[in-house]
């Protein structure tokens, strides 16, 4: 009987240990983890996109709350030492404020809330002078300096001067394919590759499906891998799009380094996101060459791990975890992130 009591006491003590909660949401998925302050990852969950630009601000808040509820159902009642939420689409102070307003009634309303670029940045480096460029569904950049100066961008698409990421690659690829089909543009294998993405018979069918809403506009990002494939096969139209994407990444990084007065010292440029994570040789070689020309002291840190790694480290740091805990969490998150479940 005494042995049972001790076991119960041990389980009770474990259940009372505080946890840090981290959430990273991008254009295609949202990951959440609960981590004990010694770096042990004890719960994880995955949902669909939580970008307010795609699903709306209130819907994003509800989705994140559902993932956190899922974590707490797995961990049992625990004190929350820190909660850090990083979402794509929180690009403007007004958007962060609107999201905070939307979570006012939730138990984790005092969480740190910011753009997912900060999670990517931390996943790639702990340096205080650093730049991160994400190229996934969309594209964005952030730069930080040791004195606290931050450079960031609205990242609202064409209207704010941005181009790139899976969505824009898909949009432009379809534009070229449509013109190739009707005779206004150059021949390209994208005329057959794009319909295959959606299981349709031709470019015209894809255009009609988008027009009538049978294919969501956000699904244009699904074309991006086909653009990379076509470029590798020597397609000139696709190759030009990949080169344009590389140029946009270089311009973002070099401009941010210049604005922070960091061109005169070695600085990590963290690159991540789904398009970059494909590790396409043409894209990455062009980015490397461009940075060597415009920011020769910068060095690339390629992050293929999911940014939940950086979000988890930031949450642990906010909770006061030590270096050993950060190392343990990094190892566990890197090894288990591919197996994160999809929340129902």
Coordinates of C-alpha atoms in Angstrom, one line a residue:
X1 CA 0.0 0.0 0.0
X2 CA 2.9 2.3 0.8
X3 CA 4.5 1.6 -2.5
X4 CA 1.3 2.6 -4.3
X5 CA 1.2 5.8 -2.3
X6 CA 4.7 6.7 -3.3
X7 CA 4.0 6.1 -7.0
X8 CA 0.9 8.2 -6.7
X9 CA 2.9 10.9 -5.0
X10 CA 5.5 10.8 -7.8
X11 CA 2.9 11.1 -10.5
X12 CA 1.3 14.0 -8.6
X13 CA 4.6 15.7 -8.3
X14 CA 5.3 15.2 -12.0
X15 CA 1.9 16.6 -12.9
X16 CA 2.6 19.7 -10.9
X17 CA 5.9 20.6 -12.7
X18 CA 5.6 23.8 -14.7
X19 CA 5.7 23.8 -18.5
X20 CA 6.5 26.1 -21.3
X21 CA 4.2 26.2 -24.2
X22 CA 5.3 27.1 -27.7
X23 CA 3.2 27.5 -30.9
X24 CA 4.5 28.2 -34.4
X25 CA 2.0 28.8 -37.2
X26 CA 2.8 29.2 -40.9
X27 CA 0.9 29.3 -44.1
X28 CA 0.3 25.5 -44.3
X29 CA 0.4 24.2 -40.7
X30 CA 0.6 25.1 -37.0
X31 CA 2.7 23.2 -34.5
X32 CA 2.4 23.3 -30.7
X33 CA 4.6 21.7 -28.0
X34 CA 4.6 21.6 -24.2
X35 CA 8.1 21.4 -22.6
X36 CA 9.1 20.9 -19.0
X37 CA 11.7 23.3 -17.8
X38 CA 14.5 20.7 -17.9
X39 CA 14.0 20.6 -21.7
X40 CA 11.8 17.5 -21.8
X41 CA 9.2 17.7 -24.6
X42 CA 6.1 16.0 -23.1
X43 CA 3.3 16.9 -25.5
X44 CA 2.8 18.0 -29.1
X45 CA 0.0 18.8 -31.5
X46 CA -0.4 20.0 -35.1
X47 CA -3.2 21.8 -36.9
X48 CA -3.8 23.5 -40.2
X49 CA -2.7 27.1 -41.0
X50 CA -3.2 29.7 -38.4
X51 CA -2.2 32.6 -40.5
X52 CA -4.8 35.4 -40.0
X53 CA -4.2 36.5 -43.6
X54 CA -5.6 33.2 -44.7
X55 CA -8.3 32.2 -42.1
X56 CA -9.0 35.4 -40.3
X57 CA -7.9 36.8 -36.9
X58 CA -10.6 35.3 -34.7
X59 CA -10.3 31.9 -36.4
X60 CA -6.6 31.9 -35.9
X61 CA -7.0 32.6 -32.1
X62 CA -9.6 29.7 -31.9
X63 CA -7.3 27.3 -33.7
X64 CA -4.3 28.1 -31.4
X65 CA -6.5 27.8 -28.3
X66 CA -7.6 24.4 -29.5
X67 CA -4.0 23.2 -29.9
X68 CA -3.1 24.5 -26.5
X69 CA -6.2 22.7 -25.1
X70 CA -4.9 19.5 -26.8
X71 CA -1.5 20.0 -25.1
X72 CA -3.0 20.4 -21.7
X73 CA -5.2 17.4 -22.2
X74 CA -2.0 15.4 -22.7
X75 CA -0.1 16.9 -19.8
X76 CA -2.8 17.3 -17.2
X77 CA -3.1 20.4 -15.1
X78 CA 0.3 22.1 -15.0
X79 CA 1.4 25.7 -14.1
X80 CA 2.4 27.5 -17.4
X81 CA 5.7 29.2 -16.8
X82 CA 5.7 30.8 -20.3
X83 CA 3.7 30.7 -23.5
X84 CA 5.2 32.0 -26.7
X85 CA 3.0 32.2 -29.9
X86 CA 4.6 32.9 -33.3
X87 CA 2.3 33.2 -36.3
X88 CA 2.7 34.0 -40.0
X89 CA 0.5 36.9 -40.8
X90 CA 1.2 38.9 -37.7
X91 CA 3.2 41.4 -39.6
X92 CA 2.0 44.8 -38.3
X93 CA 1.6 46.1 -34.7
X94 CA -2.1 46.4 -35.4
X95 CA -2.3 42.7 -36.3
X96 CA -0.5 41.7 -33.1
X97 CA -2.9 43.9 -31.1
X98 CA -5.9 42.5 -32.9
X99 CA -4.8 38.9 -32.1
X100 CA -4.2 39.9 -28.5
X101 CA -7.7 41.3 -28.3
X102 CA -9.0 38.0 -29.8
X103 CA -7.3 35.9 -27.1
X104 CA -8.3 38.1 -24.1
X105 CA -10.6 35.5 -22.7
X106 CA -8.2 32.6 -23.1
X107 CA -6.2 31.1 -20.2
X108 CA -2.9 31.9 -22.1
X109 CA -3.8 35.6 -22.8
X110 CA -0.5 36.9 -21.4
X111 CA 1.5 34.9 -23.9
X112 CA 4.3 36.4 -25.9
X113 CA 2.8 37.0 -29.4
X114 CA 4.8 37.8 -32.5
X115 CA 5.6 37.0 -36.1
X116 CA 6.8 33.5 -36.9
X117 CA 10.0 34.9 -38.3
X118 CA 11.3 35.2 -34.7
X119 CA 10.9 31.5 -34.2
X120 CA 12.8 30.8 -37.5
X121 CA 15.6 33.2 -36.4
X122 CA 16.0 31.4 -33.1
X123 CA 15.9 28.0 -34.7
X124 CA 18.9 29.1 -36.8
X125 CA 21.1 31.1 -34.4
X126 CA 21.4 32.5 -31.0
X127 CA 23.5 35.4 -32.2
X128 CA 22.3 38.9 -31.2
X129 CA 23.2 40.3 -34.7
X130 CA 21.2 38.3 -37.2
X131 CA 18.9 38.2 -40.1
X132 CA 16.2 35.7 -41.1
X133 CA 14.4 35.2 -44.4
X134 CA 11.5 32.9 -44.6
X135 CA 10.4 31.6 -48.0
X136 CA 7.5 29.3 -47.7
X137 CA 3.9 30.0 -48.6
X138 CA 5.0 33.6 -48.6
X139 CA 8.2 35.5 -48.1
X140 CA 9.3 37.9 -45.3
X141 CA 12.4 39.0 -43.4
X142 CA 13.5 40.3 -40.0
X143 CA 16.8 41.6 -38.7
X144 CA 17.9 42.1 -35.2
X145 CA 20.9 43.9 -33.7
X146 CA 22.6 43.4 -30.3
X147 CA 21.4 46.9 -29.1
X148 CA 17.8 45.9 -29.6
X149 CA 17.2 47.5 -33.0
X150 CA 14.8 45.5 -35.2
X151 CA 14.1 45.8 -38.9
X152 CA 11.0 44.1 -40.2
X153 CA 8.6 44.4 -43.1
X154 CA 4.8 44.6 -43.6
X155 CA 4.9 41.6 -45.9
X156 CA 1.4 42.2 -47.3
X157 CA 2.2 41.1 -50.9
X158 CA 2.5 43.2 -54.0
X159 CA 1.1 46.3 -52.3
X160 CA 3.9 46.4 -49.8
X161 CA 6.6 45.7 -52.3
X162 CA 6.9 41.9 -51.8
X163 CA 7.2 39.1 -54.2
X164 CA 8.0 35.5 -53.6
X165 CA 7.2 32.3 -51.7
X166 CA 5.1 29.4 -52.9
X167 CA 2.0 31.4 -53.5
X168 CA 3.6 34.0 -55.8
X169 CA 5.7 31.3 -57.6
X170 CA 2.5 29.4 -58.3
X171 CA 0.6 32.5 -59.4
X172 CA 3.4 33.5 -61.8
X173 CA 3.8 30.0 -63.1
X174 CA 0.1 29.8 -63.9
X175 CA 0.3 33.2 -65.6
X176 CA 3.1 31.9 -67.9
X177 CA 1.3 28.6 -68.5
X178 CA -1.9 30.4 -69.5
X179 CA 0.0 32.6 -72.0
X180 CA 1.9 29.6 -73.4
X181 CA -1.4 27.8 -74.0
X182 CA -3.1 30.7 -75.8
X183 CA 0.0 31.7 -77.8
X184 CA 1.0 34.9 -76.0
X185 CA 4.0 33.5 -74.2
X186 CA 6.9 31.1 -74.4
X187 CA 6.4 27.3 -74.5
X188 CA 6.9 25.7 -71.0
X189 CA 6.3 22.3 -69.5
X190 CA 4.3 24.1 -66.8
X191 CA 1.3 23.8 -69.2
X192 CA 1.2 20.1 -68.3
X193 CA 2.9 20.1 -64.9
X194 CA 0.4 22.6 -63.3
X195 CA -2.8 20.7 -64.2
X196 CA -1.2 17.5 -62.9
X197 CA -0.9 19.1 -59.4
X198 CA -4.7 19.4 -59.2
X199 CA -5.5 16.2 -61.1
X200 CA -7.1 18.3 -64.0
X201 CA -6.7 17.9 -67.7
X202 CA -5.4 21.3 -68.7
X203 CA -4.5 24.9 -67.8
X204 CA -7.9 26.2 -68.7
X205 CA -9.5 23.8 -66.3
X206 CA -7.2 25.0 -63.5
X207 CA -8.1 28.6 -64.3
X208 CA -11.8 27.9 -64.2
X209 CA -11.6 25.9 -61.0
X210 CA -9.8 28.8 -59.3
X211 CA -12.3 31.3 -60.8
X212 CA -15.3 29.4 -59.5
X213 CA -13.7 28.6 -56.1
X214 CA -13.4 24.9 -56.6
X215 CA -9.7 25.3 -55.9
X216 CA -9.0 27.8 -53.1
X217 CA -6.7 30.7 -54.2
X218 CA -4.3 29.8 -51.4
X219 CA -3.7 26.5 -53.1
X220 CA -1.6 28.2 -55.8
X221 CA 1.3 27.5 -53.4
X222 CA 1.0 23.8 -54.3
X223 CA 2.5 24.6 -57.7
X224 CA 5.8 25.7 -56.3
X225 CA 7.5 22.3 -56.2
X226 CA 6.6 21.8 -59.9
X227 CA 8.3 25.1 -60.7
X228 CA 11.5 23.8 -59.0
X229 CA 11.2 20.5 -60.8
X230 CA 10.7 22.2 -64.2
X231 CA 13.7 24.5 -63.6
X232 CA 15.9 21.5 -62.8
X233 CA 14.7 19.9 -66.1
X234 CA 15.9 22.9 -68.0
X235 CA 12.6 24.7 -68.5
X236 CA 13.5 28.4 -69.3
X237 CA 10.3 29.9 -67.9
X238 CA 10.5 28.0 -64.6
X239 CA 14.3 28.7 -64.4
X240 CA 13.6 32.4 -64.6
X241 CA 11.1 32.2 -61.8
X242 CA 13.5 30.4 -59.6
X243 CA 16.2 33.0 -60.3
X244 CA 13.8 35.8 -59.5
X245 CA 13.0 34.1 -56.2
X246 CA 16.7 33.9 -55.3
X247 CA 17.1 37.6 -56.1
X248 CA 14.2 38.5 -53.8
X249 CA 15.8 36.5 -51.0
X250 CA 19.1 38.2 -51.5
X251 CA 17.6 41.7 -51.7
X252 CA 15.7 41.1 -48.5
X253 CA 18.8 39.9 -46.6
X254 CA 21.3 42.4 -48.0
X255 CA 18.9 45.4 -47.5
X256 CA 18.2 44.4 -43.9
X257 CA 21.9 44.1 -43.1
X258 CA 22.5 47.5 -44.6
X259 CA 19.7 49.1 -42.7
X260 CA 21.1 47.6 -39.5
X261 CA 24.7 48.7 -40.3
X262 CA 25.8 45.1 -40.1
X263 CA 27.5 44.8 -43.5
X264 CA 30.9 45.3 -41.9
X265 CA 30.9 42.2 -39.7
X266 CA 30.2 38.4 -39.9
X267 CA 26.4 38.0 -39.4
X268 CA 24.3 34.8 -39.8
X269 CA 21.5 35.0 -42.4
X270 CA 19.0 32.3 -41.4
X271 CA 17.1 30.9 -44.3
X272 CA 14.0 28.7 -43.8
X273 CA 10.5 27.9 -45.0
X274 CA 9.1 25.3 -47.4
X275 CA 10.5 26.6 -50.6
X276 CA 14.0 27.0 -49.1
X277 CA 13.6 23.7 -47.3
X278 CA 13.3 21.9 -50.7
X279 CA 17.1 22.6 -50.9
X280 CA 16.9 23.3 -54.6
X281 CA 20.5 23.6 -55.8
X282 CA 19.8 26.4 -58.4
X283 CA 17.9 28.5 -55.8
X284 CA 20.4 28.1 -53.0
X285 CA 23.5 28.5 -55.2
X286 CA 22.0 31.8 -56.6
X287 CA 21.3 33.0 -53.1
X288 CA 24.8 32.2 -52.0
X289 CA 26.3 34.0 -55.0
X290 CA 24.1 37.0 -54.5
X291 CA 25.0 37.4 -50.8
X292 CA 28.7 36.9 -51.6
X293 CA 28.5 39.8 -53.9
X294 CA 26.3 42.2 -51.8
X295 CA 27.1 41.1 -48.2
X296 CA 30.4 39.2 -48.4
X297 CA 30.8 38.8 -44.6
X298 CA 27.4 37.3 -44.1
X299 CA 27.1 33.5 -43.8
X300 CA 24.1 31.4 -44.5
X301 CA 22.4 29.2 -41.8
X302 CA 20.0 26.9 -43.6
X303 CA 17.2 25.8 -41.3
X304 CA 15.4 22.6 -42.5
X305 CA 14.0 22.0 -39.0
X306 CA 10.5 23.2 -38.4
X307 CA 10.4 26.6 -36.7
X308 CA 8.7 25.1 -33.7
X309 CA 12.2 24.4 -32.7
X310 CA 12.9 28.1 -32.3
X311 CA 9.6 28.8 -30.7
X312 CA 10.3 26.1 -28.1
X313 CA 13.7 27.6 -27.3
X314 CA 12.2 31.1 -27.0
X315 CA 9.5 29.8 -24.6
X316 CA 12.1 28.0 -22.5
X317 CA 14.3 31.1 -22.3
X318 CA 11.2 33.1 -21.3
X319 CA 10.6 30.6 -18.5
X320 CA 14.2 30.9 -17.3
X321 CA 15.4 27.5 -18.4
X322 CA 19.2 26.9 -18.3
X323 CA 21.6 26.0 -21.1
X324 CA 21.3 22.3 -20.5
X325 CA 17.6 22.4 -20.8
X326 CA 17.9 24.4 -24.1
X327 CA 20.2 21.7 -25.5
X328 CA 17.9 18.9 -24.4
X329 CA 14.9 20.6 -26.0
X330 CA 16.8 21.3 -29.2
X331 CA 17.7 17.6 -29.6
X332 CA 14.2 16.4 -28.8
X333 CA 12.4 18.9 -31.0
X334 CA 14.7 18.2 -33.9
X335 CA 14.2 14.5 -33.7
X336 CA 10.4 14.4 -33.2
X337 CA 9.0 17.3 -35.2
X338 CA 8.4 15.3 -38.3
X339 CA 6.1 13.0 -36.3
X340 CA 3.9 15.7 -34.8
X341 CA 0.3 14.6 -35.0
X342 CA -2.3 16.5 -36.9
X343 CA -5.0 17.8 -34.6
X344 CA -8.5 16.8 -35.5

